[in-house]
Short mmCIF file of C-alpha atoms and ligand atoms in Angstrom, two decimals:
data_model
loop_
_atom_site.label_atom_id
_atom_site.label_comp_id
_atom_site.label_asym_id
_atom_site.label_seq_id
_atom_site.Cartn_x
_atom_site.Cartn_y
_atom_site.Cartn_z
CA MET A 1 33.54 10.97 -39.02
CA PHE A 2 30.42 9.56 -37.00
CA ARG A 3 29.45 7.27 -40.25
CA LEU A 4 32.66 5.42 -40.10
CA ALA A 5 32.48 5.01 -36.24
CA LEU A 6 28.86 3.47 -36.79
CA LEU A 7 30.08 1.40 -39.59
CA GLY A 8 32.32 -0.41 -37.69
CA CYS A 9 29.91 -1.33 -35.01
CA PHE A 10 27.40 -2.49 -37.63
CA ALA A 11 29.75 -4.49 -39.71
CA THR A 12 30.20 -7.46 -37.58
CA ALA A 13 27.55 -9.26 -39.43
CA ASN A 14 25.69 -9.24 -42.99
CA ALA A 15 22.40 -7.10 -42.87
CA TYR A 16 20.89 -10.24 -45.16
CA LEU A 17 21.30 -13.06 -47.29
CA TRP A 18 22.36 -12.88 -51.00
CA PRO A 19 20.45 -13.00 -53.13
CA ASN A 20 17.78 -10.60 -52.20
CA PRO A 21 17.00 -8.12 -55.12
CA ALA A 22 15.08 -5.59 -53.05
CA LEU A 23 17.95 -5.27 -50.53
CA ASP A 24 20.76 -5.42 -52.93
CA GLN A 25 19.26 -2.30 -54.82
CA VAL A 26 19.06 -0.66 -51.36
CA GLU A 27 22.57 -1.11 -50.62
CA THR A 28 23.73 -0.29 -53.74
CA ILE A 29 21.94 2.93 -53.41
CA LEU A 30 23.30 3.30 -49.58
CA TYR A 31 26.89 2.58 -50.28
CA GLU A 32 27.90 2.90 -53.52
CA ILE A 33 27.90 7.02 -53.83
CA LEU A 34 29.96 9.07 -56.05
CA PRO A 35 28.51 12.34 -54.95
CA GLY A 36 27.85 14.71 -57.69
CA THR A 37 27.12 11.91 -60.23
CA THR A 38 24.74 9.64 -60.19
CA GLY A 39 21.85 8.71 -57.95
CA ILE A 40 20.42 10.26 -55.05
CA ALA A 41 23.50 11.83 -53.53
CA SER A 42 23.40 13.93 -56.79
CA PHE A 43 20.79 15.76 -55.84
CA VAL A 44 22.28 17.56 -52.45
CA GLN A 45 25.77 17.39 -53.71
CA PRO A 46 26.81 20.44 -53.48
CA CYS A 47 24.41 20.76 -50.27
CA ASP A 48 22.99 24.19 -51.49
CA THR A 49 21.53 22.31 -54.63
CA PHE A 50 17.80 23.11 -55.10
CA THR A 51 15.91 21.76 -58.45
CA GLY A 52 13.00 23.70 -57.42
CA THR A 53 12.21 27.39 -58.61
CA GLY A 54 15.08 29.69 -58.85
CA GLY A 55 17.98 26.98 -58.24
CA THR A 56 20.76 27.73 -55.80
CA THR A 57 20.12 31.03 -55.46
CA SER A 58 16.61 30.54 -54.21
CA GLY A 59 18.16 30.48 -50.35
CA ARG A 60 16.37 26.63 -50.27
CA SER A 61 17.74 23.29 -50.63
CA ASN A 62 16.76 19.89 -51.59
CA ALA A 63 18.25 18.44 -48.31
CA ALA A 64 16.20 20.78 -46.10
CA ASP A 65 13.02 20.05 -48.32
CA TRP A 66 13.51 16.33 -48.11
CA ILE A 67 14.09 16.09 -44.14
CA ARG A 68 11.33 18.01 -43.65
CA THR A 69 9.06 16.10 -46.41
CA ALA A 70 10.02 12.87 -44.15
CA TYR A 71 9.14 14.85 -40.91
CA HIS A 72 5.33 15.76 -42.24
CA ASP A 73 4.83 12.49 -43.29
CA MET A 74 5.65 10.57 -40.29
CA ALA A 75 3.84 13.04 -38.13
CA THR A 76 0.26 11.69 -38.58
CA HIS A 77 1.38 8.74 -36.96
CA ASN A 78 -0.95 7.85 -33.90
CA VAL A 79 1.67 5.51 -31.71
CA THR A 80 -1.78 3.96 -29.96
CA ALA A 81 -3.79 3.39 -32.91
CA GLY A 82 -0.78 1.98 -35.07
CA THR A 83 -2.04 4.32 -38.20
CA GLY A 84 0.15 7.02 -39.93
CA GLY A 85 3.49 7.10 -40.31
CA LEU A 86 6.41 7.28 -43.01
CA ASP A 87 4.18 5.68 -45.64
CA ALA A 88 4.26 8.73 -48.68
CA SER A 89 0.93 9.31 -47.86
CA ILE A 90 1.98 13.20 -48.22
CA ARG A 91 1.96 12.15 -51.80
CA PHE A 92 -1.65 12.85 -51.96
CA ALA A 93 -3.06 16.28 -53.18
CA GLU A 94 -5.38 16.04 -50.29
CA GLU A 95 -2.71 16.23 -47.60
CA GLN A 96 -0.27 18.36 -49.42
CA ALA A 97 -3.71 21.04 -49.79
CA ARG A 98 -3.66 21.02 -45.63
CA ALA A 99 -2.45 24.43 -44.07
CA GLU A 100 -0.14 22.08 -42.25
CA ASN A 101 1.85 21.31 -44.96
CA ALA A 102 2.16 24.71 -46.31
CA GLY A 103 4.63 25.62 -49.19
CA ASP A 104 5.89 23.43 -52.41
CA GLY A 105 8.86 21.67 -50.37
CA PHE A 106 6.92 18.13 -50.84
CA SER A 107 6.05 18.01 -54.22
CA ASN A 108 9.66 19.23 -55.00
CA THR A 109 10.66 16.64 -52.53
CA LEU A 110 8.58 13.73 -54.40
CA THR A 111 9.63 15.09 -58.15
CA VAL A 112 13.15 13.93 -57.24
CA LEU A 113 12.72 11.01 -54.74
CA ALA A 114 9.83 9.15 -56.00
CA GLY A 115 11.91 9.00 -59.19
CA PHE A 116 14.30 6.56 -57.42
CA SER A 117 11.48 3.98 -56.42
CA THR A 118 11.40 0.89 -58.52
CA ARG A 119 9.18 -2.79 -57.77
CA TYR A 120 11.48 -3.00 -54.83
CA VAL A 121 12.02 0.00 -53.46
CA SER A 122 8.84 2.24 -52.54
CA VAL A 123 8.10 5.70 -52.45
CA ALA A 124 7.97 5.80 -48.51
CA ASP A 125 11.77 4.13 -48.53
CA THR A 126 12.81 6.94 -51.11
CA LEU A 127 11.64 9.62 -48.62
CA ALA A 128 13.53 7.68 -45.65
CA LEU A 129 16.72 7.05 -47.83
CA GLY A 130 16.51 10.95 -49.16
CA THR A 131 16.73 11.81 -45.42
CA VAL A 132 19.78 9.69 -44.49
CA ILE A 133 21.62 10.80 -47.43
CA ALA A 134 20.72 14.50 -47.50
CA VAL A 135 22.03 14.59 -43.66
CA GLU A 136 25.08 12.19 -44.27
CA GLU A 137 26.10 14.03 -47.74
CA CYS A 138 26.00 17.09 -45.85
CA GLY A 139 28.33 17.05 -42.70
CA GLY A 140 26.04 14.76 -40.48
CA PRO A 141 26.12 11.47 -38.60
CA GLN A 142 25.19 7.97 -40.03
CA ILE A 143 21.80 7.21 -39.73
CA PRO A 144 20.90 3.22 -39.42
CA TYR A 145 18.94 2.51 -42.51
CA ARG A 146 16.36 -0.08 -42.64
CA ALA A 147 14.39 -0.64 -45.76
CA GLY A 148 10.73 -1.82 -46.58
CA ARG A 149 8.06 0.55 -45.91
CA VAL A 150 5.05 0.35 -47.63
CA ASP A 151 3.34 3.11 -49.51
CA ALA A 152 -0.27 4.31 -48.29
CA THR A 153 -3.07 4.33 -50.88
CA GLU A 154 -4.71 6.91 -49.42
CA ALA A 155 -4.06 10.20 -47.18
CA ASN A 156 -4.01 9.79 -43.64
CA LEU A 157 -5.60 11.67 -40.76
CA PRO A 158 -3.96 15.41 -40.38
CA GLY A 159 -1.58 15.67 -37.38
CA VAL A 160 1.06 17.72 -38.26
CA PRO A 161 2.22 20.69 -35.44
CA GLN A 162 1.98 23.99 -36.47
CA PRO A 163 3.86 27.11 -35.48
CA GLN A 164 1.28 28.82 -33.79
CA ASP A 165 -0.29 25.79 -31.77
CA PRO A 166 0.80 25.85 -27.78
CA LEU A 167 3.14 24.15 -26.21
CA GLN A 168 1.04 21.87 -24.34
CA SER A 169 -0.42 20.61 -28.07
CA HIS A 170 3.42 20.47 -29.34
CA ILE A 171 3.88 17.88 -26.48
CA ALA A 172 0.87 16.01 -27.12
CA THR A 173 1.80 15.75 -30.50
CA PHE A 174 5.20 14.28 -30.27
CA ALA A 175 3.64 11.79 -27.84
CA ARG A 176 1.13 10.44 -30.39
CA GLU A 177 4.10 9.96 -32.83
CA GLY A 178 5.88 8.30 -30.06
CA PHE A 179 8.32 10.72 -28.75
CA THR A 180 8.82 12.15 -25.52
CA GLN A 181 9.13 16.18 -24.55
CA THR A 182 13.16 15.92 -24.83
CA GLU A 183 13.11 13.58 -27.52
CA MET A 184 10.64 16.53 -29.48
CA ILE A 185 13.05 19.14 -28.41
CA SER A 186 16.09 17.18 -29.74
CA LEU A 187 14.29 15.95 -32.97
CA VAL A 188 13.18 19.60 -33.80
CA ALA A 189 16.87 20.99 -33.24
CA CYS A 190 18.13 18.06 -35.55
CA GLY A 191 15.78 19.15 -38.23
CA HIS A 192 16.31 22.66 -37.95
CA THR A 193 19.78 22.60 -38.50
CA PHE A 194 19.03 22.71 -41.39
CA GLY A 195 16.90 25.28 -43.94
CA GLY A 196 14.24 27.99 -42.46
CA VAL A 197 11.41 29.62 -43.01
CA THR A 198 9.94 30.49 -46.34
CA HIS A 199 8.16 34.04 -47.21
CA SER A 200 5.73 32.67 -49.80
CA ALA A 201 4.44 29.65 -47.71
CA PHE A 202 4.70 31.99 -44.25
CA PRO A 203 4.56 35.38 -44.90
CA THR A 204 3.77 36.42 -41.51
CA ILE A 205 6.82 34.64 -40.34
CA ALA A 206 9.29 35.22 -42.87
CA PRO A 207 9.33 39.01 -44.38
CA ALA A 208 9.92 39.55 -48.34
CA LEU A 209 13.65 40.16 -48.77
CA THR A 210 15.29 42.00 -51.93
CA ASP A 211 18.43 39.46 -51.65
CA PRO A 212 19.47 37.91 -55.18
CA LEU A 213 21.38 35.33 -53.40
CA ASN A 214 17.84 34.64 -51.35
CA THR A 215 15.12 35.15 -54.05
CA GLN A 216 12.57 33.10 -52.64
CA SER A 217 13.05 35.34 -49.04
CA VAL A 218 13.87 31.94 -46.81
CA ALA A 219 14.89 33.09 -43.01
CA HIS A 220 17.30 30.45 -41.87
CA PHE A 221 17.23 28.68 -38.75
CA ASP A 222 21.16 28.71 -38.50
CA THR A 223 23.98 30.63 -40.28
CA THR A 224 24.79 27.33 -41.68
CA ASN A 225 21.61 26.52 -43.30
CA VAL A 226 22.77 23.73 -45.35
CA HIS A 227 25.21 22.53 -43.25
CA PHE A 228 24.24 19.77 -40.41
CA ASP A 229 25.68 21.12 -36.98
CA ASN A 230 24.87 21.81 -33.34
CA ASN A 231 24.77 26.08 -34.55
CA VAL A 232 21.05 25.77 -34.31
CA ALA A 233 22.03 25.19 -30.51
CA THR A 234 25.06 27.21 -30.21
CA GLU A 235 23.40 30.53 -31.69
CA TYR A 236 20.23 29.80 -29.59
CA ILE A 237 22.19 29.48 -26.46
CA SER A 238 24.43 32.51 -26.94
CA GLY A 239 21.61 34.23 -27.77
CA ILE A 240 22.61 35.47 -31.30
CA THR A 241 20.19 33.38 -33.44
CA GLN A 242 17.98 34.41 -36.21
CA ASN A 243 15.70 31.50 -36.05
CA PRO A 244 12.38 32.69 -37.13
CA LEU A 245 10.88 30.32 -34.85
CA VAL A 246 12.56 31.82 -32.16
CA VAL A 247 13.05 35.40 -32.63
CA GLY A 248 9.74 35.90 -34.82
CA SER A 249 8.22 39.57 -34.16
CA ASN A 250 5.10 37.55 -33.55
CA ASP A 251 5.70 35.82 -30.40
CA THR A 252 2.47 33.04 -31.35
CA THR A 253 4.28 31.86 -34.10
CA ASN A 254 7.59 31.28 -31.95
CA SER A 255 7.23 27.54 -31.43
CA ASP A 256 10.83 26.96 -31.60
CA LYS A 257 11.36 29.04 -28.69
CA ARG A 258 8.62 27.51 -26.83
CA ILE A 259 9.80 24.15 -27.49
CA PHE A 260 13.49 24.44 -27.28
CA GLY A 261 12.64 26.33 -23.68
CA SER A 262 10.42 24.00 -22.46
CA ASP A 263 13.21 22.18 -20.14
CA GLY A 264 14.91 25.19 -18.88
CA ASN A 265 16.69 25.18 -22.13
CA VAL A 266 18.86 21.87 -20.41
CA THR A 267 18.77 19.60 -23.64
CA MET A 268 19.95 22.81 -26.08
CA GLN A 269 22.68 23.81 -23.67
CA SER A 270 23.81 20.13 -24.43
CA PHE A 271 23.74 20.12 -27.62
CA ALA A 272 25.77 23.88 -27.65
CA ASN A 273 28.17 22.17 -25.37
CA SER A 274 28.78 18.82 -27.68
CA PRO A 275 28.46 18.64 -31.41
CA ASP A 276 29.43 14.64 -30.96
CA LEU A 277 26.14 14.48 -28.62
CA PHE A 278 24.12 16.72 -31.09
CA ALA A 279 24.87 14.11 -33.81
CA SER A 280 24.67 11.07 -32.07
CA THR A 281 21.01 12.45 -30.55
CA CYS A 282 20.24 12.78 -34.12
CA ALA A 283 21.03 9.83 -35.73
CA THR A 284 19.13 7.74 -33.09
CA LEU A 285 15.99 10.28 -33.15
CA LEU A 286 15.88 10.51 -37.09
CA ALA A 287 16.35 6.85 -37.36
CA ARG A 288 13.23 6.42 -35.36
CA MET A 289 11.40 9.13 -37.02
CA LEU A 290 11.85 7.14 -40.43
CA ASP A 291 11.08 4.14 -38.57
CA THR A 292 7.97 5.03 -37.91
CA VAL A 293 5.49 3.19 -39.66
CA PRO A 294 2.15 2.35 -39.94
CA SER A 295 1.75 -1.38 -37.33
CA GLY A 296 2.11 -4.48 -39.64
CA VAL A 297 4.82 -3.20 -41.73
CA GLU A 298 8.14 -4.58 -41.02
CA LEU A 299 11.57 -3.27 -41.81
CA SER A 300 14.75 -5.05 -42.69
CA ASP A 301 17.48 -5.14 -40.60
CA VAL A 302 19.69 -2.21 -40.91
CA ILE A 303 21.47 -1.89 -43.84
CA THR A 304 25.40 -2.36 -43.95
CA PRO A 305 27.91 -3.08 -46.73
CA MET A 306 27.69 -6.28 -48.13
CA PRO A 307 31.39 -7.95 -47.75
CA VAL A 308 30.82 -9.87 -50.60
CA LYS A 309 28.30 -9.56 -53.22
CA PRO A 310 27.78 -11.00 -56.30
CA THR A 311 25.64 -9.14 -59.00
CA THR A 312 22.84 -11.44 -60.61
CA PRO A 313 24.43 -14.22 -62.71
CA ILE A 314 23.37 -14.48 -66.65
CA PHE A 315 23.07 -17.84 -68.30
CA THR A 316 23.36 -18.38 -72.17
CA LEU A 317 23.04 -21.80 -73.63
CA ASP A 318 25.29 -22.17 -76.32
CA GLY A 319 25.02 -26.02 -77.69
CA ASP A 320 26.07 -28.18 -74.63
CA VAL A 321 27.77 -25.10 -73.05
CA LEU A 322 26.63 -22.89 -70.65
CA LYS A 323 27.77 -19.40 -70.29
CA PHE A 324 27.76 -18.26 -67.24
CA THR A 325 28.59 -14.21 -66.81
CA GLY A 326 28.49 -11.83 -63.62
CA ARG A 327 30.71 -10.31 -61.19
CA VAL A 328 31.36 -10.27 -57.52
CA ARG A 329 32.04 -7.28 -55.33
CA PHE A 330 34.37 -7.16 -52.26
CA TRP A 331 33.95 -4.49 -49.47
CA ASN A 332 37.12 -3.22 -48.19
CA LEU A 333 39.62 -6.08 -48.74
CA THR A 334 42.60 -5.34 -47.07
CA ALA A 335 45.59 -4.55 -49.24
CA ASN A 336 47.33 -7.84 -50.90
CA ALA A 337 49.73 -7.52 -53.80
CA ASN A 338 49.57 -11.45 -53.79
CA ARG A 339 45.87 -11.41 -53.97
CA VAL A 340 44.62 -15.14 -55.27
CA VAL A 341 40.25 -14.92 -55.78
CA LEU A 342 39.02 -18.26 -56.64
CA LEU A 343 35.14 -18.92 -57.22
CA LEU A 344 34.36 -22.22 -56.31
CA TRP A 345 30.77 -23.76 -57.30
CA ASP A 346 28.74 -26.73 -56.67
CA ASP A 347 27.25 -28.42 -60.03
CA HIS A 348 23.93 -30.73 -60.06
CA HIS A 349 25.87 -33.66 -60.03
CA GLY A 350 27.73 -33.14 -57.01
CA GLY A 351 30.92 -31.96 -58.29
CA VAL A 352 33.02 -28.70 -56.79
CA ARG A 353 34.39 -26.92 -59.62
CA ASN A 354 36.70 -23.16 -59.37
CA SER A 355 37.61 -20.70 -61.39
CA THR A 356 40.66 -18.15 -60.75
CA LEU A 357 39.32 -14.78 -60.70
CA LEU A 358 42.52 -13.30 -60.31
CA SER A 359 43.11 -11.95 -63.78
CA SER A 360 39.78 -10.46 -64.10
CA LEU A 361 40.34 -8.10 -61.87
CA LYS A 362 37.29 -5.41 -63.19
CA SER A 363 37.45 -2.60 -60.81
CA SER A 364 38.51 -0.96 -57.65
CA THR A 365 36.14 2.10 -56.55
CA THR A 366 36.44 4.04 -53.52
CA TYR A 367 33.30 5.50 -51.94
CA PRO A 368 32.97 7.73 -48.96
CA TYR A 369 32.60 4.54 -46.86
CA GLY A 370 34.49 1.99 -48.55
CA VAL A 371 36.47 0.84 -50.98
CA ALA A 372 34.60 -1.82 -53.66
CA THR A 373 36.80 -4.19 -55.56
CA SER A 374 35.23 -6.00 -57.97
CA PHE A 375 36.17 -9.31 -60.39
CA ILE A 376 34.35 -10.93 -63.25
CA PHE A 377 33.64 -14.24 -63.56
CA GLY A 378 35.86 -15.85 -66.17
CA ASN A 379 39.62 -14.96 -66.16
CA SER A 380 40.13 -12.65 -68.88
CA SER A 381 37.05 -10.95 -70.49
CA ASP A 382 33.26 -10.40 -69.69
CA ALA A 383 33.01 -13.66 -71.69
CA GLY A 384 32.10 -15.28 -68.51
CA LEU A 385 32.82 -18.93 -68.01
CA SER A 386 32.07 -21.73 -69.78
CA LEU A 387 30.43 -24.64 -67.58
CA ASP A 388 28.92 -28.23 -69.03
CA ALA A 389 25.69 -27.09 -69.44
CA ALA A 390 24.50 -30.92 -68.02
CA ALA A 391 26.33 -30.19 -65.00
CA GLY A 392 25.06 -26.68 -64.41
CA ILE A 393 25.86 -24.98 -61.21
CA LYS A 394 23.51 -24.71 -57.96
CA THR A 395 25.87 -22.74 -55.34
CA MET A 396 28.66 -20.32 -55.12
CA ARG A 397 31.35 -19.48 -52.87
CA PHE A 398 34.48 -17.41 -53.16
CA SER A 399 37.74 -17.95 -51.42
CA VAL A 400 40.11 -14.67 -50.83
CA ASP A 401 43.54 -15.49 -50.23
CA GLY A 402 42.79 -19.09 -48.77
CA GLU A 403 39.80 -17.15 -46.56
CA LEU A 404 36.07 -18.62 -47.59
CA GLN A 405 33.58 -16.39 -48.21
CA ASP A 406 30.36 -18.47 -48.04
CA GLN A 407 27.94 -16.35 -45.98
CA GLY A 408 28.31 -18.42 -42.89
CA GLY A 409 28.03 -21.91 -45.23
CA VAL A 410 24.95 -21.33 -46.67
CA GLY A 411 26.61 -20.14 -49.51
CA PHE A 412 25.46 -17.90 -52.61
CA ALA A 413 22.29 -19.77 -53.99
CA VAL A 414 22.04 -19.74 -58.15
CA GLN A 415 19.53 -20.50 -59.88
CA ASP A 416 20.38 -21.80 -63.42
CA GLY A 417 16.72 -23.09 -64.27
CA PHE A 418 16.62 -20.33 -67.11
CA ALA A 419 18.99 -19.77 -69.72
CA PHE A 420 18.67 -17.58 -72.90
CA SER A 421 19.73 -19.63 -76.11
CA THR A 422 22.45 -18.08 -78.84
CA THR A 423 19.69 -19.12 -81.09
CA SER A 424 18.24 -15.92 -79.73
CA CYS A 425 18.39 -12.66 -82.35
CA PHE A 426 18.68 -9.07 -82.20
CA PHE A 427 17.23 -6.85 -85.08
CA GLY A 428 19.96 -4.22 -85.26
CA ASN A 429 18.41 -0.48 -85.77
CA ASN A 430 14.93 -1.97 -85.00
CA ALA A 431 15.56 -2.84 -81.49
CA THR A 432 13.96 -5.53 -81.82
CA ALA A 433 14.73 -9.04 -80.44
CA GLN A 434 13.79 -12.62 -80.91
CA TYR A 435 14.58 -14.38 -77.28
CA ASP A 436 14.77 -17.88 -77.01
CA VAL A 437 14.49 -19.67 -73.57
CA ALA A 438 16.02 -22.74 -72.48
CA VAL A 439 14.59 -24.70 -69.48
CA ARG A 440 16.44 -26.76 -67.54
CA VAL A 441 14.53 -30.01 -67.01
CA LEU A 442 16.19 -32.60 -64.62
CA CYS A 443 20.21 -32.50 -66.35
CA PHE A 444 19.69 -31.08 -69.42
CA TYR A 445 17.91 -27.87 -71.29
CA SER A 446 15.39 -28.06 -73.64
CA LEU A 447 14.44 -24.76 -75.69
CA ALA A 448 11.15 -23.52 -74.81
CA VAL A 449 11.07 -21.41 -77.71
CA LEU A 450 12.97 -22.66 -81.18
CA THR A 451 12.31 -20.46 -84.06
CA GLN A 452 14.34 -19.65 -87.20
CA CYS A 453 15.55 -16.40 -87.07
CA ARG A 454 14.44 -13.78 -89.37
CA SER A 455 15.01 -10.32 -90.19
CA ALA A 456 12.45 -7.75 -88.92
CA THR A 457 11.12 -6.51 -92.10
CA ALA A 458 10.75 -10.02 -93.38
C1 LIG B 501 6.51 21.45 -33.51
C2 LIG B 501 7.31 21.08 -34.54
C3 LIG B 501 7.55 21.77 -35.48
C4 LIG B 501 7.15 22.60 -36.13
C5 LIG B 501 6.03 24.07 -35.63
C6 LIG B 501 7.82 23.12 -37.35
C7 LIG B 501 7.56 24.26 -38.24
C8 LIG B 501 8.05 24.42 -39.06
C9 LIG B 501 7.97 25.67 -40.28
C10 LIG B 501 7.03 26.91 -39.99
C11 LIG B 501 8.79 25.77 -41.42
C12 LIG B 501 9.03 26.57 -42.72
C13 LIG B 501 8.67 25.81 -43.82
C14 LIG B 501 8.73 26.62 -45.02
O1 LIG B 501 8.66 27.39 -44.94
O2 LIG B 501 8.64 25.65 -46.34
C15 LIG B 501 9.98 24.64 -41.25
C16 LIG B 501 10.96 24.27 -41.69
C17 LIG B 501 11.79 22.98 -41.63
N1 LIG B 501 11.37 22.21 -40.30
FE1 LIG B 501 9.94 22.25 -39.39
N2 LIG B 501 8.69 22.21 -37.74
C18 LIG B 501 8.65 21.49 -36.44
C19 LIG B 501 9.53 20.34 -36.43
C20 LIG B 501 9.91 19.43 -37.50
C21 LIG B 501 11.16 18.35 -37.43
C22 LIG B 501 10.78 17.13 -36.28
C23 LIG B 501 11.70 18.15 -38.36
C24 LIG B 501 12.75 17.14 -38.86
C25 LIG B 501 13.23 16.56 -37.65
C26 LIG B 501 11.60 19.37 -38.80
C27 LIG B 501 12.39 19.95 -40.08
C28 LIG B 501 12.10 21.12 -40.80
C29 LIG B 501 13.31 21.39 -41.88
C30 LIG B 501 14.56 20.65 -42.77
C31 LIG B 501 12.73 22.59 -42.99
C32 LIG B 501 13.55 23.39 -43.77
C33 LIG B 501 12.25 23.49 -44.68
C34 LIG B 501 13.04 24.13 -45.88
O3 LIG B 501 14.11 25.12 -45.53
O4 LIG B 501 12.50 24.00 -47.06
N3 LIG B 501 10.66 20.19 -38.49
N4 LIG B 501 9.05 23.84 -39.97
#
């Protein structure tokens, strides 16, 4: 509900201009989510999924591990010096060995999320994506996501708050991170709506249990520990909380009790009164937490679904013909039984051409946040369009039911400077291939490699 409302606010302008391979990847990760199938979301669906020891009967969850990891990675930030922040420095053994980073939640998190990093998506970006997706998939608000975090090359200075620290130290720590006292209360509540304290990491706070459904003896912060909701506040305010950092037997480590009560419970009372206020506050503060990065790191605009998103086109030269394959995805098209979709393009000779994509409707997929409708280039199969190789293609535009989609007049720039040649050959089971590459020189292609194909064993 919250995500859809916020999408409405964001969806007025494109987050970026296509092509942008880095942001294209992130947009796909964020919005082409089919829970339970593939991608980051499949590791937090259902929300009690836990890929560490004990699985779903451990009492732990990936969602909670991921959110705590993002906070601990960020918590070294010094807003004055511009050092630390969300930069994946938590992946260094030196940081994980510190008492302030007790437990195996960080290594568990990195085992999953770092696997989604690519040449375009840093490990730090995957930590941020993990938090956004975990919160959203488990009942929480949409968290505006920006891309572009840069991975640290060494451990940061220590600085994560610990339960035994006094209140003034917590206030000072959050101020150093860039958050006020009220924001500290809120952010701790937003995080502690998930998970709990694990016996092995904090044996003096979480007692050993003999529960076959909680084999890691986790003392949960609220009764809905794999779900985002304001129960962390309602249970606290109504005096029935089991939060081990509020009602723990050793008052020295009752940090949530000191933090939540530090403004006379005003903030926690407001969250208990209003799940919507809790959700919107958490969306804002978790976004700020994720966007807390070392100075000099520039993040992108908030990534929203691209209304028109081509895939990277592929060109193949076949004599005088340039085969042009690819597809385009439209987001949330309004229904139209008489839909007409055109691909228009400018060629290198100043010509304007077009091809109807109506009969090439490829697929329509309903995602949690919208419907993606894809059309392939060409009008009947994946064979693509056949272009005059000399004329080539410079820029694409699309027309949907007469309405031009051209990124505000910029168009969708296409690079046809290189093409694979059909003289390339593939050697069956040996999985070897010879790629002949054609390079565009002025108005024709010359083959950079032109060899006679032979069998791999010849
Ligand atoms: C003074 C500040 C904080 C203190 C002292 C504190 C302390 C703790 C402790 C002792 C645990 C138990 C960890 C374990 O057993 O593995 C924990 C868990 C957790 N914390 Fe915090 N925390 C603080 C702030 C935050 C913030 C700001 C967030 C995120 C916004 C957060 C998110 C979490 C989450 C999600 C867990 C559950 C982890 C799990 O169940 O695997 N914490 N915290």
